[in-house]
């Protein structure tokens, strides 16, 4: 079964750090680009970051640029999001999502259940 | 970066047809994908590309696109289709891995 499982969320104080992980199974992880997407309480989806299959190409949303770092370990079938200098507005459920492409169609076809990050003193 | 705009909410009678629209400049360059999200659950891909449904998605879901507008149509809406729906596309800024999500539409089935 194709699956993504996030972990690492929790309560952290403003200015603190947290590292999220996403464990992939059921597919060849190293062949796929990956994304982190978040959803603040009662709000819509917000794309956070993208990483290519090899890890050589990375993009961030302006809202997290300079504070968050995406990475992956293809040998461990894992995706990561290192979050530093956390702010209250980073409070959200964080999802990892598999990126797929076919005939120049781009979409996120597999999602994890999410991990909750709460930034509060 | 690009923006994708959706109507905040729509309602549809059980068994009737509803169309959800998504507008944005990036849709002139890229097809939208559509996601259904029910309360407390992760998003689920329902439509991608010109009009493609992943395995397991009912054929009452269809997609279309024209100019800067993408649409998701539910033909014969069922009670289980009540959910939030989000469009998504790659950003047209030139960076291939940058995405943008629509503002979301809450669909109520009456």
GROMACS .gro file of C-alpha atoms in nm:
model
  231
    1UNK     CA    1   0.000   0.000   0.000
    2UNK     CA    2   0.129   0.344  -0.094
    3UNK     CA    3   0.160   0.542   0.228
    4UNK     CA    4   0.306   0.856   0.379
    5UNK     CA    5   0.327   0.895   0.757
    6UNK     CA    6   0.426   1.223   0.916
    7UNK     CA    7   0.570   1.262   1.264
    8UNK     CA    8   0.753   1.513   1.479
    9UNK     CA    9   0.480   1.766   1.545
   10UNK     CA   10   0.415   1.912   1.886
   11UNK     CA   11   0.401   2.222   2.101
   12UNK     CA   12   0.694   2.462   2.071
   13UNK     CA   13   0.756   2.814   2.197
   14UNK     CA   14   0.788   3.109   1.959
   15UNK     CA   15   1.142   3.124   1.827
   16UNK     CA   16   1.190   2.753   1.879
   17UNK     CA   17   1.268   2.473   1.636
   18UNK     CA   18   1.107   2.149   1.530
   19UNK     CA   19   1.194   1.880   1.279
   20UNK     CA   20   0.915   1.700   1.095
   21UNK     CA   21   0.962   1.364   0.927
   22UNK     CA   22   0.762   1.184   0.662
   23UNK     CA   23   0.812   0.811   0.613
   24UNK     CA   24   0.723   0.678   0.270
   25UNK     CA   25   0.634   0.319   0.184
   26UNK     CA   26   0.478   0.120  -0.097
   27UNK     CA   27   0.648   0.306  -0.381
   28UNK     CA   28   0.995   0.394  -0.509
   29UNK     CA   29   1.050   0.706  -0.300
   30UNK     CA   30   1.367   0.809  -0.483
   31UNK     CA   31   1.174   0.849  -0.808
   32UNK     CA   32   0.933   1.111  -0.682
   33UNK     CA   33   0.943   1.478  -0.604
   34UNK     CA   34   0.786   1.566  -0.270
   35UNK     CA   35   0.611   1.858  -0.103
   36UNK     CA   36   0.514   1.989   0.237
   37UNK     CA   37   0.173   2.153   0.260
   38UNK     CA   38   0.021   2.306   0.573
   39UNK     CA   39  -0.320   2.410   0.696
   40UNK     CA   40  -0.368   2.656   0.979
   41UNK     CA   41  -0.672   2.600   1.203
   42UNK     CA   42  -0.989   2.686   1.011
   43UNK     CA   43  -0.791   2.801   0.708
   44UNK     CA   44  -0.712   2.672   0.361
   45UNK     CA   45  -0.422   2.472   0.226
   46UNK     CA   46  -0.086   2.646   0.186
   47UNK     CA   47   0.201   2.500  -0.011
   48UNK     CA   48   0.520   2.521   0.196
   49UNK     CA   49   0.810   2.357   0.015
   50UNK     CA   50   0.914   2.129  -0.272
   51UNK     CA   51   1.213   1.903  -0.324
   52UNK     CA   52   1.314   1.720  -0.640
   53UNK     CA   53   1.368   1.344  -0.644
   54UNK     CA   54   1.744   1.380  -0.605
   55UNK     CA   55   1.721   1.669  -0.360
   56UNK     CA   56   1.910   1.898  -0.594
   57UNK     CA   57   1.622   2.141  -0.654
   58UNK     CA   58   1.434   2.301  -0.368
   59UNK     CA   59   1.172   2.574  -0.344
   60UNK     CA   60   1.001   2.746  -0.053
   61UNK     CA   61   0.697   2.963  -0.001
   62UNK     CA   62   0.792   3.322   0.080
   63UNK     CA   63   0.631   3.282   0.423
   64UNK     CA   64   0.891   3.025   0.534
   65UNK     CA   65   1.195   3.111   0.323
   66UNK     CA   66   1.506   3.146   0.535
   67UNK     CA   67   1.348   2.969   0.834
   68UNK     CA   68   1.250   2.623   0.704
   69UNK     CA   69   1.472   2.366   0.535
   70UNK     CA   70   1.341   2.070   0.336
   71UNK     CA   71   1.556   1.762   0.284
   72UNK     CA   72   1.527   1.394   0.204
   73UNK     CA   73   1.711   1.068   0.258
   74UNK     CA   74   1.630   0.836  -0.028
   75UNK     CA   75   1.811   0.548   0.140
   76UNK     CA   76   1.572   0.580   0.433
   77UNK     CA   77   1.263   0.662   0.225
   78UNK     CA   78   1.218   0.975   0.431
   79UNK     CA   79   1.136   1.341   0.384
   80UNK     CA   80   1.212   1.607   0.642
   81UNK     CA   81   1.123   1.965   0.727
   82UNK     CA   82   1.349   2.150   0.967
   83UNK     CA   83   1.158   2.448   1.107
   84UNK     CA   84   1.350   2.722   1.287
   85UNK     CA   85   1.250   3.062   1.429
   86UNK     CA   86   0.894   2.941   1.460
   87UNK     CA   87   0.613   3.192   1.484
   88UNK     CA   88   0.254   3.170   1.603
   89UNK     CA   89   0.142   3.187   1.240
   90UNK     CA   90   0.328   2.862   1.168
   91UNK     CA   91   0.070   2.678   1.380
   92UNK     CA   92  -0.089   2.428   1.144
   93UNK     CA   93  -0.131   2.069   1.041
   94UNK     CA   94   0.163   1.981   0.819
   95UNK     CA   95   0.112   1.730   0.541
   96UNK     CA   96   0.369   1.566   0.319
   97UNK     CA   97   0.245   1.500  -0.032
   98UNK     CA   98   0.387   1.307  -0.325
   99UNK     CA   99   0.432   1.506  -0.642
  100UNK     CA  100   0.354   1.338  -0.970
  101UNK     CA  101   0.353   1.447  -1.329
  102UNK     CA  102   0.203   1.303  -1.644
  103UNK     CA  103   0.188   1.467  -1.983
  104UNK     CA  104   0.278   1.802  -1.828
  105UNK     CA  105  -0.001   1.764  -1.569
  106UNK     CA  106   0.132   1.832  -1.219
  107UNK     CA  107  -0.047   1.716  -0.906
  108UNK     CA  108  -0.009   1.575  -0.555
  109UNK     CA  109  -0.152   1.227  -0.564
  110UNK     CA  110  -0.064   1.080  -0.225
  111UNK     CA  111  -0.097   1.260   0.108
  112UNK     CA  112  -0.012   1.170   0.463
  113UNK     CA  113  -0.258   1.220   0.749
  114UNK     CA  114  -0.061   1.516   0.879
  115UNK     CA  115   0.118   1.614   1.198
  116UNK     CA  116   0.014   1.909   1.412
  117UNK     CA  117   0.251   2.189   1.502
  118UNK     CA  118   0.147   2.440   1.766
  119UNK     CA  119   0.361   2.746   1.832
  120UNK     CA  120   0.263   2.906   2.158
  121UNK     CA  121   0.412   3.026   2.483
  122UNK     CA  122   0.358   3.469  -0.669
  123UNK     CA  123   0.031   3.365  -0.833
  124UNK     CA  124  -0.309   3.354  -0.667
  125UNK     CA  125  -0.602   3.123  -0.730
  126UNK     CA  126  -0.946   3.251  -0.638
  127UNK     CA  127  -1.249   3.034  -0.557
  128UNK     CA  128  -1.598   3.114  -0.436
  129UNK     CA  129  -1.608   3.058  -0.059
  130UNK     CA  130  -1.920   2.842  -0.056
  131UNK     CA  131  -2.178   2.680  -0.279
  132UNK     CA  132  -2.476   2.458  -0.210
  133UNK     CA  133  -2.639   2.191  -0.421
  134UNK     CA  134  -2.952   1.981  -0.383
  135UNK     CA  135  -2.899   1.609  -0.352
  136UNK     CA  136  -2.869   1.458  -0.699
  137UNK     CA  137  -2.822   1.790  -0.875
  138UNK     CA  138  -2.516   1.936  -1.046
  139UNK     CA  139  -2.273   2.188  -0.902
  140UNK     CA  140  -1.977   2.360  -1.064
  141UNK     CA  141  -1.687   2.506  -0.865
  142UNK     CA  142  -1.459   2.755  -1.036
  143UNK     CA  143  -1.099   2.859  -0.983
  144UNK     CA  144  -0.946   3.167  -1.142
  145UNK     CA  145  -0.585   3.270  -1.172
  146UNK     CA  146  -0.314   3.367  -1.416
  147UNK     CA  147  -0.119   3.045  -1.359
  148UNK     CA  148  -0.409   2.853  -1.516
  149UNK     CA  149  -0.319   3.001  -1.854
  150UNK     CA  150   0.005   2.797  -1.832
  151UNK     CA  151  -0.084   2.494  -1.620
  152UNK     CA  152  -0.385   2.272  -1.571
  153UNK     CA  153  -0.540   2.273  -1.227
  154UNK     CA  154  -0.565   1.977  -0.997
  155UNK     CA  155  -0.854   1.949  -0.752
  156UNK     CA  156  -0.861   1.817  -0.397
  157UNK     CA  157  -1.149   1.718  -0.172
  158UNK     CA  158  -1.106   1.758   0.201
  159UNK     CA  159  -1.352   1.641   0.462
  160UNK     CA  160  -1.335   1.763   0.823
  161UNK     CA  161  -1.040   1.621   1.011
  162UNK     CA  162  -0.906   1.438   0.707
  163UNK     CA  163  -0.620   1.486   0.465
  164UNK     CA  164  -0.693   1.619   0.116
  165UNK     CA  165  -0.771   1.368  -0.157
  166UNK     CA  166  -0.691   1.423  -0.525
  167UNK     CA  167  -1.012   1.405  -0.731
  168UNK     CA  168  -0.918   1.558  -1.068
  169UNK     CA  169  -0.590   1.638  -1.242
  170UNK     CA  170  -0.491   1.761  -1.583
  171UNK     CA  171  -0.741   1.819  -1.857
  172UNK     CA  172  -1.001   1.587  -1.699
  173UNK     CA  173  -0.840   1.287  -1.531
  174UNK     CA  174  -0.970   1.100  -1.228
  175UNK     CA  175  -0.745   0.892  -1.005
  176UNK     CA  176  -0.849   0.536  -0.946
  177UNK     CA  177  -1.142   0.517  -0.706
  178UNK     CA  178  -1.283   0.861  -0.775
  179UNK     CA  179  -1.645   0.842  -0.899
  180UNK     CA  180  -1.714   0.953  -1.254
  181UNK     CA  181  -1.959   1.215  -1.130
  182UNK     CA  182  -1.647   1.431  -1.077
  183UNK     CA  183  -1.518   1.604  -1.389
  184UNK     CA  184  -1.289   1.892  -1.473
  185UNK     CA  185  -1.257   2.153  -1.745
  186UNK     CA  186  -1.052   2.459  -1.821
  187UNK     CA  187  -1.069   2.772  -2.034
  188UNK     CA  188  -0.831   3.064  -2.030
  189UNK     CA  189  -0.758   3.159  -1.671
  190UNK     CA  190  -1.045   2.956  -1.524
  191UNK     CA  191  -1.062   2.592  -1.419
  192UNK     CA  192  -1.382   2.421  -1.312
  193UNK     CA  193  -1.473   2.114  -1.113
  194UNK     CA  194  -1.821   1.976  -1.176
  195UNK     CA  195  -2.005   1.726  -0.961
  196UNK     CA  196  -2.290   1.574  -1.162
  197UNK     CA  197  -2.551   1.413  -0.938
  198UNK     CA  198  -2.408   1.528  -0.606
  199UNK     CA  199  -2.423   1.281  -0.319
  200UNK     CA  200  -2.432   1.346   0.053
  201UNK     CA  201  -2.074   1.220   0.082
  202UNK     CA  202  -1.955   1.492  -0.157
  203UNK     CA  203  -2.009   1.755   0.110
  204UNK     CA  204  -1.658   1.882   0.173
  205UNK     CA  205  -1.409   2.160   0.106
  206UNK     CA  206  -1.260   2.164  -0.242
  207UNK     CA  207  -0.930   2.323  -0.337
  208UNK     CA  208  -0.777   2.388  -0.677
  209UNK     CA  209  -0.402   2.388  -0.721
  210UNK     CA  210  -0.154   2.455  -0.995
  211UNK     CA  211   0.211   2.520  -1.045
  212UNK     CA  212   0.303   2.884  -1.016
  213UNK     CA  213   0.363   3.067  -1.341
  214UNK     CA  214   0.666   3.250  -1.204
  215UNK     CA  215   0.899   3.017  -1.389
  216UNK     CA  216   1.011   2.803  -1.094
  217UNK     CA  217   0.873   2.462  -1.177
  218UNK     CA  218   0.840   2.334  -0.823
  219UNK     CA  219   0.643   2.623  -0.680
  220UNK     CA  220   0.275   2.554  -0.624
  221UNK     CA  221  -0.023   2.767  -0.536
  222UNK     CA  222  -0.353   2.655  -0.383
  223UNK     CA  223  -0.690   2.814  -0.433
  224UNK     CA  224  -0.876   2.976  -0.149
  225UNK     CA  225  -1.114   2.682  -0.118
  226UNK     CA  226  -1.486   2.625  -0.171
  227UNK     CA  227  -1.713   2.469   0.088
  228UNK     CA  228  -1.975   2.253  -0.084
  229UNK     CA  229  -2.296   2.185   0.107
  230UNK     CA  230  -2.531   1.914  -0.017
  231UNK     CA  231  -2.889   1.995   0.078
   0.00000   0.00000   0.00000
